[in-house]
Coordinates of N, CA and C in Angstrom, one line a residue:
M611 N 13.7 -1.1 -16.7 CA 13.1 -1.2 -15.4 C 11.6 -0.9 -15.6
L612 N 11.3 0.4 -15.9 CA 9.9 0.8 -16.1 C 9.8 1.6 -17.4
T613 N 9.1 1.0 -18.4 CA 8.9 1.7 -19.6 C 7.4 1.7 -20.0
T614 N 7.0 2.7 -20.7 CA 5.6 2.8 -21.2 C 5.7 3.1 -22.7
K615 N 4.6 2.7 -23.4 CA 4.5 2.9 -24.8 C 3.0 3.4 -25.1
S616 N 2.9 4.6 -25.7 CA 1.7 5.1 -26.3 C 0.5 5.0 -25.3
L617 N 0.7 5.4 -24.1 CA -0.3 5.4 -23.1 C -1.3 6.5 -23.3
S618 N -2.6 6.2 -23.1 CA -3.7 7.2 -23.1 C -4.8 6.7 -22.3
H619 N -5.6 7.7 -21.8 CA -6.8 7.4 -21.0 C -7.9 8.4 -21.4
H620 N -9.1 8.0 -21.3 CA -10.3 8.8 -21.6 C -11.1 9.1 -20.4
Y621 N -11.6 10.4 -20.3 CA -12.6 10.7 -19.3 C -13.7 11.4 -20.1
G622 N -14.7 10.7 -20.5 CA -15.8 11.2 -21.4 C -15.2 11.6 -22.7
N623 N -15.3 12.8 -23.1 CA -14.8 13.3 -24.4 C -13.3 13.8 -24.3
E624 N -12.8 13.8 -23.1 CA -11.4 14.3 -22.9 C -10.4 13.1 -22.9
K625 N -9.4 13.3 -23.7 CA -8.4 12.3 -23.9 C -7.1 12.8 -23.3
L626 N -6.5 11.9 -22.5 CA -5.1 12.2 -22.0 C -4.1 11.3 -22.6
S627 N -3.1 11.9 -23.3 CA -2.1 11.1 -23.9 C -0.8 11.4 -23.2
F628 N 0.0 10.4 -22.9 CA 1.2 10.5 -22.0 C 2.5 10.2 -22.9
P629 N 3.4 11.1 -22.8 CA 4.7 10.8 -23.5 C 5.3 9.5 -22.9
D630 N 6.0 8.7 -23.8 CA 6.6 7.5 -23.4 C 7.7 7.8 -22.3
L631 N 7.8 6.8 -21.4 CA 8.6 6.9 -20.2 C 9.6 5.8 -20.2
N632 N 10.8 6.1 -19.8 CA 11.8 5.0 -19.6 C 12.7 5.3 -18.4
I633 N 12.4 4.6 -17.3 CA 13.1 4.8 -16.0 C 13.9 3.6 -15.7
R634 N 15.2 3.8 -15.4 CA 16.1 2.7 -15.1 C 16.2 2.5 -13.5
K635 N 16.7 1.3 -13.2 CA 16.7 0.9 -11.8 C 17.6 1.9 -11.0
G636 N 17.0 2.2 -9.8 CA 17.7 3.1 -8.9 C 17.5 4.6 -9.1
E637 N 16.9 5.0 -10.2 CA 16.7 6.4 -10.5 C 15.5 7.0 -9.7
Q638 N 15.6 8.3 -9.5 CA 14.6 9.0 -8.7 C 14.0 10.1 -9.6
W639 N 12.7 10.0 -9.8 CA 12.0 10.9 -10.8 C 10.9 11.7 -10.1
L640 N 10.7 12.9 -10.6 CA 9.6 13.7 -10.3 C 8.6 13.7 -11.5
L641 N 7.3 13.5 -11.2 CA 6.3 13.6 -12.2 C 5.5 14.9 -11.9
L642 N 5.7 15.9 -12.8 CA 5.3 17.2 -12.5 C 4.1 17.6 -13.4
G643 N 3.3 18.5 -12.9 CA 2.2 19.0 -13.7 C 1.2 19.7 -12.8
E644 N 0.4 20.6 -13.3 CA -0.6 21.3 -12.6 C -1.8 20.3 -12.2
S645 N -2.6 20.7 -11.2 CA -3.7 20.0 -10.9 C -4.6 19.8 -12.1
G646 N -5.1 18.5 -12.4 CA -5.9 18.2 -13.5 C -5.1 17.8 -14.8
S647 N -3.8 17.8 -14.7 CA -3.0 17.5 -15.9 C -2.9 16.0 -16.1
G648 N -3.3 15.2 -15.1 CA -3.3 13.7 -15.3 C -2.2 13.0 -14.5
K649 N -1.6 13.7 -13.6 CA -0.5 13.1 -12.8 C -1.0 11.8 -12.1
T650 N -2.1 12.0 -11.3 CA -2.6 10.9 -10.6 C -3.1 9.7 -11.5
T651 N -3.7 10.1 -12.6 CA -4.2 9.0 -13.5 C -3.0 8.2 -14.0
L652 N -1.9 8.9 -14.4 CA -0.7 8.2 -14.9 C -0.1 7.4 -13.8
L653 N -0.1 7.9 -12.6 CA 0.5 7.1 -11.5 C -0.3 5.9 -11.2
H654 N -1.6 6.0 -11.3 CA -2.5 4.8 -11.1 C -2.3 3.8 -12.3
I655 N -2.1 4.3 -13.5 CA -1.8 3.4 -14.6 C -0.5 2.6 -14.4
L656 N 0.6 3.4 -14.0 CA 1.9 2.8 -13.8 C 1.9 1.8 -12.6
T657 N 1.0 1.9 -11.7 CA 1.0 1.0 -10.5 C 0.0 -0.1 -10.7
G658 N -0.7 -0.2 -11.8 CA -1.7 -1.3 -12.0 C -3.0 -1.1 -11.4
I659 N -3.3 0.1 -10.9 CA -4.6 0.4 -10.3 C -5.6 0.8 -11.3
K660 N -5.3 1.5 -12.4 CA -6.2 1.9 -13.4 C -5.7 1.5 -14.8
K661 N -6.5 0.7 -15.5 CA -6.1 0.2 -16.8 C -6.2 1.3 -17.8
P662 N -5.2 1.5 -18.7 CA -5.2 2.6 -19.7 C -6.2 2.3 -20.8
F663 N -6.6 3.3 -21.5 CA -7.5 3.1 -22.6 C -6.7 2.4 -23.7
S664 N -5.4 2.8 -23.9 CA -4.5 2.2 -24.8 C -3.1 2.3 -24.3
G665 N -2.2 1.5 -24.9 CA -0.8 1.6 -24.6 C -0.4 0.4 -23.7
E666 N 0.9 0.4 -23.3 CA 1.5 -0.7 -22.6 C 2.4 -0.1 -21.5
V667 N 2.4 -0.9 -20.4 CA 3.4 -0.6 -19.3 C 4.2 -1.9 -19.0
F668 N 5.5 -1.7 -19.0 CA 6.4 -2.8 -18.8 C 7.2 -2.5 -17.5
I669 N 7.2 -3.5 -16.6 CA 8.0 -3.4 -15.4 C 9.0 -4.5 -15.5
Q670 N 10.3 -4.2 -15.7 CA 11.3 -5.2 -16.0 C 10.8 -6.0 -17.3
E671 N 10.6 -7.3 -17.2 CA 10.1 -8.0 -18.4 C 8.6 -8.3 -18.4
T672 N 7.9 -7.8 -17.4 CA 6.5 -8.0 -17.2 C 5.6 -7.0 -17.8
E673 N 4.7 -7.3 -18.7 CA 3.8 -6.4 -19.3 C 2.6 -6.4 -18.3
L674 N 2.4 -5.3 -17.6 CA 1.5 -5.2 -16.5 C 0.1 -5.6 -16.8
Y675 N -0.4 -5.1 -17.9 CA -1.9 -5.3 -18.2 C -2.1 -6.6 -19.0
K676 N -1.1 -7.5 -19.1 CA -1.4 -8.8 -19.6 C -1.6 -9.8 -18.5
L677 N -1.4 -9.3 -17.2 CA -1.6 -10.2 -16.1 C -3.1 -10.3 -15.8
S678 N -3.5 -11.4 -15.2 CA -4.9 -11.5 -14.7 C -5.1 -10.6 -13.5
G679 N -6.3 -10.4 -13.1 CA -6.6 -9.5 -11.9 C -5.8 -10.0 -10.7
Q680 N -5.9 -11.3 -10.4 CA -5.2 -11.9 -9.2 C -3.7 -11.8 -9.4
E681 N -3.2 -12.1 -10.6 CA -1.7 -12.0 -10.8 C -1.2 -10.5 -10.6
L682 N -2.0 -9.6 -11.1 CA -1.7 -8.2 -11.0 C -1.6 -7.7 -9.6
D683 N -2.6 -8.1 -8.8 CA -2.7 -7.8 -7.4 C -1.4 -8.3 -6.6
Q684 N -1.1 -9.5 -6.9 CA 0.1 -10.1 -6.2 C 1.4 -9.5 -6.7
F685 N 1.5 -9.2 -8.0 CA 2.7 -8.6 -8.6 C 2.9 -7.2 -7.9
R686 N 1.8 -6.5 -7.9 CA 1.9 -5.1 -7.3 C 2.3 -5.2 -5.8
G687 N 1.7 -6.1 -5.1 CA 2.0 -6.3 -3.6 C 3.4 -6.7 -3.3
Q688 N 4.0 -7.4 -4.3 CA 5.4 -7.9 -4.0 C 6.4 -7.0 -4.6
N689 N 6.1 -6.1 -5.6 CA 7.1 -5.4 -6.3 C 6.9 -3.9 -6.3
I690 N 5.7 -3.4 -6.0 CA 5.4 -2.0 -6.1 C 4.9 -1.5 -4.8
G691 N 5.5 -0.4 -4.3 CA 5.0 0.3 -3.1 C 4.3 1.7 -3.6
V692 N 3.2 2.0 -3.0 CA 2.5 3.2 -3.3 C 2.2 4.0 -2.0
V693 N 2.6 5.3 -2.0 CA 2.2 6.2 -0.9 C 1.2 7.1 -1.5
F694 N 0.0 7.0 -1.1 CA -1.1 7.8 -1.6 C -1.2 9.2 -0.9
Q695 N -1.9 10.1 -1.5 CA -2.0 11.5 -1.0 C -2.7 11.4 0.4
Q696 N -3.7 10.5 0.6 CA -4.3 10.3 1.9 C -3.8 8.9 2.3
A697 N -3.7 8.6 3.6 CA -3.1 7.4 4.1 C -3.9 6.2 3.8
H698 N -5.3 6.3 3.8 CA -6.2 5.1 3.5 C -5.9 3.9 4.3
L699 N -5.6 4.2 5.6 CA -5.5 3.0 6.5 C -6.9 2.6 7.0
I700 N -7.1 1.3 7.3 CA -8.3 0.9 7.7 C -8.5 1.3 9.2
K701 N -9.5 2.1 9.4 CA -9.7 2.8 10.8 C -9.9 1.8 11.9
S702 N -10.5 0.6 11.6 CA -10.8 -0.3 12.7 C -9.6 -1.2 13.0
L703 N -8.5 -1.0 12.3 CA -7.3 -1.8 12.6 C -6.2 -1.0 13.1
T704 N -5.3 -1.5 13.9 CA -4.2 -0.8 14.4 C -3.2 -0.7 13.3
V705 N -2.1 0.1 13.5 CA -1.1 0.3 12.5 C -0.5 -1.1 12.2
K706 N -0.2 -1.9 13.2 CA 0.4 -3.2 13.0 C -0.5 -4.1 12.2
E707 N -1.8 -4.1 12.5 CA -2.8 -4.9 11.8 C -2.9 -4.4 10.3
N708 N -2.8 -3.1 10.1 CA -2.8 -2.6 8.7 C -1.6 -3.2 7.9
L709 N -0.5 -3.2 8.6 CA 0.7 -3.7 7.9 C 0.7 -5.2 7.7
F710 N 0.2 -5.9 8.7 CA 0.0 -7.4 8.5 C -0.9 -7.6 7.2
L711 N -1.9 -6.8 7.0 CA -2.8 -6.9 5.9 C -2.0 -6.7 4.6
A712 N -1.1 -5.8 4.6 CA -0.3 -5.5 3.4 C 0.6 -6.7 3.0
Q713 N 1.1 -7.4 4.1 CA 1.9 -8.6 3.8 C 1.0 -9.7 3.3
T714 N -0.2 -9.9 3.8 CA -1.1 -10.9 3.4 C -1.5 -10.7 2.0
F715 N -1.9 -9.5 1.6 CA -2.3 -9.3 0.2 C -1.2 -9.6 -0.8
A716 N 0.0 -9.4 -0.4 CA 1.1 -9.7 -1.3 C 1.5 -11.2 -1.4
G717 N 0.8 -12.0 -0.5 CA 1.1 -13.4 -0.5 C 2.3 -13.8 0.4
F718 N 2.7 -12.9 1.3 CA 3.7 -13.1 2.2 C 3.2 -13.6 3.6
K719 N 4.0 -14.3 4.3 CA 3.6 -14.6 5.7 C 3.7 -13.3 6.6
N720 N 2.9 -13.2 7.6 CA 3.0 -12.1 8.5 C 4.4 -12.1 9.2
N721 N 5.1 -11.0 9.2 CA 6.4 -10.9 9.7 C 6.5 -9.7 10.6
E722 N 6.3 -9.9 11.9 CA 6.2 -8.8 12.8 C 7.6 -8.1 13.0
D723 N 8.7 -8.9 12.9 CA 10.0 -8.3 13.0 C 10.2 -7.3 11.9
R724 N 9.8 -7.6 10.7 CA 9.9 -6.6 9.6 C 9.1 -5.3 9.9
I725 N 7.9 -5.5 10.4 CA 7.1 -4.4 10.8 C 7.8 -3.5 11.8
I726 N 8.3 -4.1 12.8 CA 9.0 -3.4 13.9 C 10.2 -2.6 13.3
E727 N 10.9 -3.3 12.4 CA 12.1 -2.7 11.7 C 11.7 -1.4 11.0
V728 N 10.7 -1.5 10.2 CA 10.2 -0.4 9.3 C 9.7 0.8 10.2
L729 N 8.9 0.4 11.2 CA 8.3 1.5 12.0 C 9.4 2.2 12.9
T730 N 10.4 1.4 13.3 CA 11.5 2.0 14.0 C 12.3 3.0 13.1
E731 N 12.6 2.5 11.9 CA 13.3 3.4 10.9 C 12.5 4.7 10.7
L732 N 11.2 4.6 10.6 CA 10.4 5.8 10.4 C 10.0 6.5 11.6
D733 N 10.5 6.1 12.8 CA 10.3 6.8 14.1 C 8.9 6.9 14.5
I734 N 8.1 5.8 14.2 CA 6.7 5.7 14.7 C 6.5 4.4 15.4
I735 N 7.5 3.7 15.9 CA 7.3 2.4 16.5 C 6.4 2.5 17.7
Q736 N 6.4 3.7 18.4 CA 5.5 3.9 19.5 C 4.1 3.9 19.2
K737 N 3.7 3.9 17.9 CA 2.3 3.9 17.4 C 1.9 2.6 16.8
I738 N 2.7 1.5 17.1 CA 2.5 0.2 16.4 C 1.1 -0.3 16.8
N739 N 0.7 -0.1 18.0 CA -0.6 -0.7 18.4 C -1.7 0.4 18.5
S740 N -1.5 1.6 17.9 CA -2.5 2.6 17.9 C -3.4 2.5 16.6
Y741 N -4.6 3.1 16.8 CA -5.5 3.2 15.6 C -5.2 4.5 14.8
P742 N -5.6 4.5 13.6 CA -5.3 5.7 12.7 C -5.8 7.0 13.3
A743 N -7.0 6.9 13.9 CA -7.6 8.2 14.4 C -6.8 8.9 15.4
S744 N -5.9 8.2 16.1 CA -5.0 8.8 17.1 C -3.7 9.3 16.6
L745 N -3.5 9.2 15.3 CA -2.2 9.6 14.7 C -2.3 11.0 14.2
S746 N -1.3 11.8 14.3 CA -1.2 13.1 13.6 C -1.1 12.9 12.1
Q747 N -1.2 14.0 11.4 CA -1.1 13.9 9.9 C 0.3 13.4 9.5
G748 N 1.3 13.9 10.1 CA 2.6 13.5 9.8 C 2.9 12.0 10.1
Q749 N 2.3 11.5 11.3 CA 2.4 10.1 11.6 C 1.6 9.2 10.7
L750 N 0.4 9.7 10.2 CA -0.3 8.9 9.2 C 0.5 8.8 7.9
Q751 N 1.2 9.8 7.5 CA 2.0 9.8 6.3 C 3.1 8.8 6.5
R752 N 3.7 8.8 7.6 CA 4.8 7.8 7.9 C 4.3 6.4 7.9
A753 N 3.1 6.2 8.5 CA 2.5 4.8 8.5 C 2.2 4.4 7.1
S754 N 1.8 5.3 6.2 CA 1.5 5.1 4.8 C 2.8 4.7 4.1
I755 N 3.9 5.4 4.4 CA 5.2 5.0 3.8 C 5.6 3.7 4.3
A756 N 5.4 3.4 5.6 CA 5.8 2.1 6.1 C 5.1 0.9 5.4
R757 N 3.8 1.1 5.1 CA 3.0 0.1 4.3 C 3.6 0.0 2.9
A758 N 4.0 1.1 2.3 CA 4.5 1.1 0.9 C 5.9 0.4 0.8
V759 N 6.7 0.5 1.8 CA 8.1 -0.1 1.7 C 8.2 -1.4 2.5
L760 N 7.1 -1.8 3.1 CA 7.2 -3.0 4.0 C 7.7 -4.3 3.3
N761 N 7.2 -4.5 2.1 CA 7.5 -5.7 1.3 C 8.8 -5.6 0.4
K762 N 9.6 -4.5 0.7 CA 10.8 -4.3 0.0 C 10.6 -4.2 -1.5
P763 N 9.7 -3.3 -2.0 CA 9.5 -3.2 -3.4 C 10.6 -2.6 -4.1
F764 N 10.8 -3.0 -5.4 CA 11.9 -2.3 -6.2 C 11.4 -1.1 -6.9
L765 N 10.1 -0.8 -6.8 CA 9.5 0.4 -7.4 C 8.6 1.1 -6.3
L766 N 9.0 2.3 -6.0 CA 8.2 3.1 -5.0 C 7.6 4.3 -5.6
F767 N 6.3 4.5 -5.5 CA 5.6 5.6 -6.1 C 5.0 6.4 -4.9
A768 N 4.9 7.7 -5.1 CA 4.3 8.6 -4.1 C 3.5 9.6 -4.8
D769 N 2.2 9.7 -4.4 CA 1.3 10.7 -5.1 C 1.0 11.9 -4.2
E770 N 1.6 13.0 -4.5 CA 1.4 14.3 -3.7 C 1.7 14.0 -2.2
P771 N 2.8 13.4 -1.9 CA 3.0 13.0 -0.5 C 3.2 14.1 0.5
T772 N 3.4 15.4 0.0 CA 3.6 16.5 0.9 C 2.5 17.5 0.9
S773 N 1.4 17.3 0.2 CA 0.4 18.3 -0.1 C -0.3 18.8 1.2
S774 N -0.4 17.9 2.2 CA -1.1 18.3 3.4 C -0.2 18.5 4.6
L775 N 1.1 18.7 4.3 CA 2.1 18.8 5.4 C 2.7 20.2 5.4
D776 N 3.1 20.6 6.6 CA 3.9 21.8 6.8 C 5.3 21.6 6.2
N777 N 6.1 22.7 6.2 CA 7.4 22.7 5.6 C 8.3 21.7 6.3
K778 N 8.3 21.6 7.6 CA 9.2 20.7 8.3 C 8.8 19.2 8.0
N779 N 7.5 18.9 8.1 CA 7.1 17.5 7.8 C 7.3 17.2 6.3
A780 N 7.1 18.1 5.4 CA 7.3 17.9 4.0 C 8.7 17.5 3.7
K781 N 9.6 18.3 4.2 CA 11.1 17.9 4.0 C 11.4 16.6 4.6
T782 N 10.8 16.3 5.8 CA 11.1 15.0 6.4 C 10.6 13.8 5.6
V783 N 9.4 14.0 5.0 CA 8.8 12.9 4.2 C 9.7 12.7 2.9
V784 N 10.0 13.8 2.2 CA 10.9 13.7 1.0 C 12.2 13.0 1.3
D785 N 12.8 13.4 2.4 CA 14.1 12.8 2.8 C 14.0 11.3 3.1
L786 N 12.9 11.0 3.8 CA 12.6 9.5 4.1 C 12.4 8.7 2.8
L787 N 11.7 9.3 1.8 CA 11.4 8.5 0.6 C 12.7 8.3 -0.2
L788 N 13.6 9.4 -0.2 CA 14.8 9.3 -0.9 C 15.8 8.3 -0.2
K789 N 15.8 8.4 1.1 CA 16.7 7.5 1.9 C 16.2 6.0 1.7
L790 N 14.9 5.8 1.8 CA 14.4 4.4 1.7 C 14.7 3.8 0.3
S791 N 14.5 4.6 -0.7 CA 14.7 4.1 -2.0 C 16.2 3.8 -2.3
E792 N 17.0 4.7 -1.8 CA 18.5 4.6 -2.0 C 19.0 3.3 -1.2
S793 N 18.5 3.1 0.0 CA 19.0 2.0 0.9 C 18.6 0.7 0.3
S794 N 17.5 0.6 -0.4 CA 17.1 -0.6 -1.0 C 17.5 -0.8 -2.4
G795 N 18.1 0.2 -3.0 CA 18.5 0.2 -4.4 C 17.3 0.2 -5.3
G796 N 16.2 0.7 -4.8 CA 15.0 0.8 -5.6 C 14.8 2.0 -6.4
T797 N 13.7 2.1 -7.2 CA 13.4 3.2 -8.0 C 12.3 4.0 -7.4
L798 N 12.4 5.4 -7.4 CA 11.4 6.2 -6.8 C 10.8 7.2 -7.8
V799 N 9.4 7.3 -7.9 CA 8.7 8.2 -8.7 C 7.7 9.0 -7.8
V800 N 7.9 10.3 -7.8 CA 7.0 11.1 -6.9 C 6.2 12.1 -7.8
S801 N 4.9 12.0 -7.7 CA 4.0 12.9 -8.4 C 3.7 14.1 -7.5
T802 N 3.9 15.3 -8.1 CA 3.6 16.5 -7.2 C 3.5 17.7 -8.0
H803 N 2.9 18.7 -7.4 CA 3.0 20.1 -8.0 C 3.5 21.0 -6.9
D804 N 4.1 20.4 -5.8 CA 4.7 21.1 -4.7 C 6.1 21.6 -5.0
D805 N 6.3 22.9 -5.1 CA 7.6 23.4 -5.4 C 8.7 23.0 -4.4
R806 N 8.3 22.7 -3.2 CA 9.2 22.4 -2.1 C 10.0 21.1 -2.4
V807 N 9.4 20.3 -3.2 CA 10.0 18.9 -3.5 C 11.0 19.0 -4.6
K808 N 10.9 19.9 -5.5 CA 11.7 19.9 -6.8 C 13.2 19.9 -6.6
E809 N 13.7 20.6 -5.6 CA 15.2 20.7 -5.5 C 15.8 19.4 -5.1
A810 N 15.1 18.4 -4.6 CA 15.6 17.2 -4.2 C 15.8 16.2 -5.3
F811 N 15.3 16.5 -6.5 CA 15.3 15.6 -7.6 C 16.0 16.2 -8.9
S812 N 16.7 15.4 -9.7 CA 17.3 15.9 -10.9 C 16.6 15.4 -12.2
K813 N 15.8 14.4 -12.1 CA 15.1 13.9 -13.3 C 13.6 14.2 -13.2
E814 N 13.0 14.8 -14.3 CA 11.7 15.3 -14.3 C 10.9 14.8 -15.5
Y815 N 9.7 14.4 -15.3 CA 8.7 14.0 -16.4 C 7.6 15.0 -16.2
I816 N 7.4 15.8 -17.3 CA 6.4 17.0 -17.1 C 5.2 16.7 -18.0
L817 N 4.0 16.9 -17.4 CA 2.8 16.8 -18.1 C 2.3 18.3 -18.3

């Protein structure tokens, strides 16, 4: 499903080398390491956001960095969901409009029924026509999750999804990510240094 070979990345004179990774369909993994260990860099490489200095990433039979820029954007939009540490919603667009945009970038037709379905499942349907500035931190994170799972990706990544949340909301977000990945039969990879998350996962990749 997801395999890597000899990945590395450079920041000036500093070289980050990553152990090979082999994740099978439906598995749920934690990517662990202290701040500065390269967790976010690796996550960006695995999702096609940041090209590695060397090495290969395979998602099923597709070698990610052999795709053209446009092919990679569409492949990511259709097959990979990413929950970032910050929501990164466009402030001038409503929640619904932000989600329409995610469908458009993936090459899909706008499907409001799917948006309503996802927002209802995440219990923020009441915010469908709201702007990001009016959402609480927990609601912003749910909207970010909605965008990540909207196109039914078979790979779902989350980068420090609980770092800015209190204990109650952190547990809720982790439970939602697990539930959504299980219900779709997808694969989940969560990057974190938050000890509150560890007990929910059995597979770990440590930097």
